[in-house]
Amino acid sequence: MKERRPVGKDEHLYRRGYNKPEHNYMNPDGTATSRVFRLREKDNGELSVEVRSLTKPEIAIVDAKKYFLFEISNAEVCEIEGLSTHHDPIYSEDYSNDAHAVIVGMTPEDDVIPGLLARKSRRVPV
């Protein structure tokens, strides 16, 4: 496992959620549902996010027709017992992302923490 450095508590994080109503990623009032922050089995215990200071909303959202973008303070993430955020840049031949980070400390079965994160987040207009 590669060594990762923690994301500063003064940072903010972006997280995408599908914008199709059938996916149920946004409440009628425009806030995130817990699904935005829920781990899937394929996530291997790491929730992908992007560090706001290292990217722009237009880049982080990837495709505004397919996704909504939400923002959360890393300090609020780290206030939740067991959670931490680490830089995890992606470099490959066909894709690179210096802003990529991961939130660790959740399990796919967790119903509480995703809800807490969703309530602490806000939608970013793109």
One Martini backbone bead per residue (centre of mass of N, CA, C, O) as a GRO file, in nm:
protein
  126
    1MET     BB    1   0.096   0.036   0.023
    2LYS     BB    2   0.069   0.356  -0.014
    3GLU     BB    3   0.168   0.654   0.092
    4ARG     BB    4  -0.026   0.891   0.276
    5ARG     BB    5  -0.151   1.210   0.306
    6PRO     BB    6  -0.311   1.426   0.477
    7VAL     BB    7  -0.578   1.623   0.484
    8GLY     BB    8  -0.655   1.923   0.558
    9LYS     BB    9  -0.889   2.077   0.769
   10ASP     BB   10  -0.907   2.345   0.572
   11GLU     BB   11  -1.040   2.181   0.370
   12HIS     BB   12  -1.222   2.093   0.076
   13LEU     BB   13  -1.476   1.874  -0.067
   14TYR     BB   14  -1.557   1.678  -0.347
   15ARG     BB   15  -1.878   1.529  -0.459
   16ARG     BB   16  -2.041   1.307  -0.656
   17GLY     BB   17  -2.377   1.286  -0.812
   18TYR     BB   18  -2.633   1.174  -0.953
   19ASN     BB   19  -2.893   1.345  -1.171
   20LYS     BB   20  -3.096   1.114  -1.153
   21PRO     BB   21  -3.387   1.047  -0.998
   22GLU     BB   22  -3.355   0.725  -0.984
   23HIS     BB   23  -3.089   0.753  -0.794
   24ASN     BB   24  -3.125   0.932  -0.534
   25TYR     BB   25  -2.903   1.201  -0.470
   26MET     BB   26  -3.149   1.414  -0.434
   27ASN     BB   27  -3.331   1.629  -0.283
   28PRO     BB   28  -3.587   1.852  -0.333
   29ASP     BB   29  -3.396   2.088  -0.186
   30GLY     BB   30  -3.081   2.005  -0.299
   31THR     BB   31  -2.981   1.795  -0.121
   32ALA     BB   32  -2.812   1.541  -0.009
   33THR     BB   33  -2.794   1.216   0.000
   34SER     BB   34  -2.653   0.935   0.134
   35ARG     BB   35  -2.564   0.811  -0.144
   36VAL     BB   36  -2.322   0.999  -0.202
   37PHE     BB   37  -2.164   0.864   0.078
   38ARG     BB   38  -2.182   0.573  -0.012
   39LEU     BB   39  -2.054   0.275  -0.013
   40ARG     BB   40  -1.913   0.041  -0.221
   41GLU     BB   41  -1.766  -0.248  -0.279
   42LYS     BB   42  -1.569  -0.126  -0.511
   43ASP     BB   43  -1.425   0.090  -0.303
   44ASN     BB   44  -1.256  -0.045  -0.072
   45GLY     BB   45  -1.313   0.174   0.174
   46GLU     BB   46  -1.311   0.425  -0.048
   47LEU     BB   47  -1.396   0.762  -0.077
   48SER     BB   48  -1.424   0.960  -0.339
   49VAL     BB   49  -1.246   1.271  -0.380
   50GLU     BB   50  -1.190   1.632  -0.395
   51VAL     BB   51  -0.967   1.889  -0.373
   52ARG     BB   52  -1.046   2.213  -0.405
   53SER     BB   53  -0.749   2.352  -0.425
   54LEU     BB   54  -0.683   2.136  -0.690
   55THR     BB   55  -0.950   2.249  -0.829
   56LYS     BB   56  -1.253   2.258  -1.019
   57PRO     BB   57  -1.580   2.222  -1.062
   58GLU     BB   58  -1.566   2.164  -1.376
   59ILE     BB   59  -1.374   1.918  -1.324
   60ALA     BB   60  -1.501   1.750  -1.088
   61ILE     BB   61  -1.779   1.677  -1.240
   62VAL     BB   62  -1.707   1.612  -1.559
   63ASP     BB   63  -2.053   1.580  -1.593
   64ALA     BB   64  -2.331   1.790  -1.577
   65LYS     BB   65  -2.543   1.578  -1.703
   66LYS     BB   66  -2.472   1.338  -1.478
   67TYR     BB   67  -2.397   1.546  -1.238
   68PHE     BB   68  -2.348   1.639  -0.915
   69LEU     BB   69  -2.219   1.883  -0.674
   70PHE     BB   70  -2.041   1.848  -0.366
   71GLU     BB   71  -1.966   1.999  -0.040
   72ILE     BB   72  -1.705   1.953   0.218
   73SER     BB   73  -1.564   1.972   0.513
   74ASN     BB   74  -1.291   1.822   0.651
   75ALA     BB   75  -1.346   1.887   0.946
   76GLU     BB   76  -1.625   1.741   0.947
   77VAL     BB   77  -1.522   1.466   0.877
   78CYS     BB   78  -1.308   1.442   1.122
   79GLU     BB   79  -1.534   1.458   1.353
   80ILE     BB   80  -1.586   1.174   1.270
   81GLU     BB   81  -1.555   0.887   1.399
   82GLY     BB   82  -1.293   0.721   1.203
   83LEU     BB   83  -1.231   0.952   1.010
   84SER     BB   84  -1.034   1.005   0.704
   85THR     BB   85  -0.811   1.202   0.490
   86HIS     BB   86  -0.645   1.127   0.168
   87HIS     BB   87  -0.417   1.153  -0.049
   88ASP     BB   88  -0.483   1.015  -0.410
   89PRO     BB   89  -0.333   1.028  -0.667
   90ILE     BB   90  -0.377   0.999  -1.023
   91TYR     BB   91  -0.169   0.786  -1.243
   92SER     BB   92  -0.186   0.753  -1.597
   93GLU     BB   93  -0.190   0.732  -1.930
   94ASP     BB   94  -0.520   0.836  -1.949
   95TYR     BB   95  -0.498   0.949  -1.635
   96SER     BB   96  -0.523   1.245  -1.419
   97ASN     BB   97  -0.535   1.332  -1.044
   98ASP     BB   98  -0.430   1.550  -0.799
   99ALA     BB   99  -0.716   1.583  -0.623
  100HIS     BB  100  -0.729   1.311  -0.521
  101ALA     BB  101  -0.924   1.146  -0.263
  102VAL     BB  102  -0.984   0.979   0.063
  103ILE     BB  103  -1.231   0.830   0.257
  104VAL     BB  104  -1.188   0.674   0.573
  105GLY     BB  105  -1.394   0.445   0.799
  106MET     BB  106  -1.594   0.283   0.632
  107THR     BB  107  -1.885   0.098   0.534
  108PRO     BB  108  -2.128  -0.033   0.329
  109GLU     BB  109  -2.329  -0.083   0.588
  110ASP     BB  110  -2.338   0.210   0.649
  111ASP     BB  111  -2.604   0.451   0.748
  112VAL     BB  112  -2.498   0.701   0.914
  113ILE     BB  113  -2.251   0.851   0.791
  114PRO     BB  114  -2.370   0.935   0.515
  115GLY     BB  115  -2.586   1.120   0.648
  116LEU     BB  116  -2.395   1.315   0.789
  117LEU     BB  117  -2.248   1.411   0.535
  118ALA     BB  118  -2.492   1.515   0.379
  119ARG     BB  119  -2.577   1.734   0.595
  120LYS     BB  120  -2.282   1.887   0.564
  121SER     BB  121  -2.348   1.947   0.282
  122ARG     BB  122  -2.321   2.117  -0.044
  123ARG     BB  123  -2.420   2.258  -0.324
  124VAL     BB  124  -2.263   2.301  -0.644
  125PRO     BB  125  -2.266   2.523  -0.882
  126VAL     BB  126  -2.217   2.445  -1.257
   0.00000   0.00000   0.00000
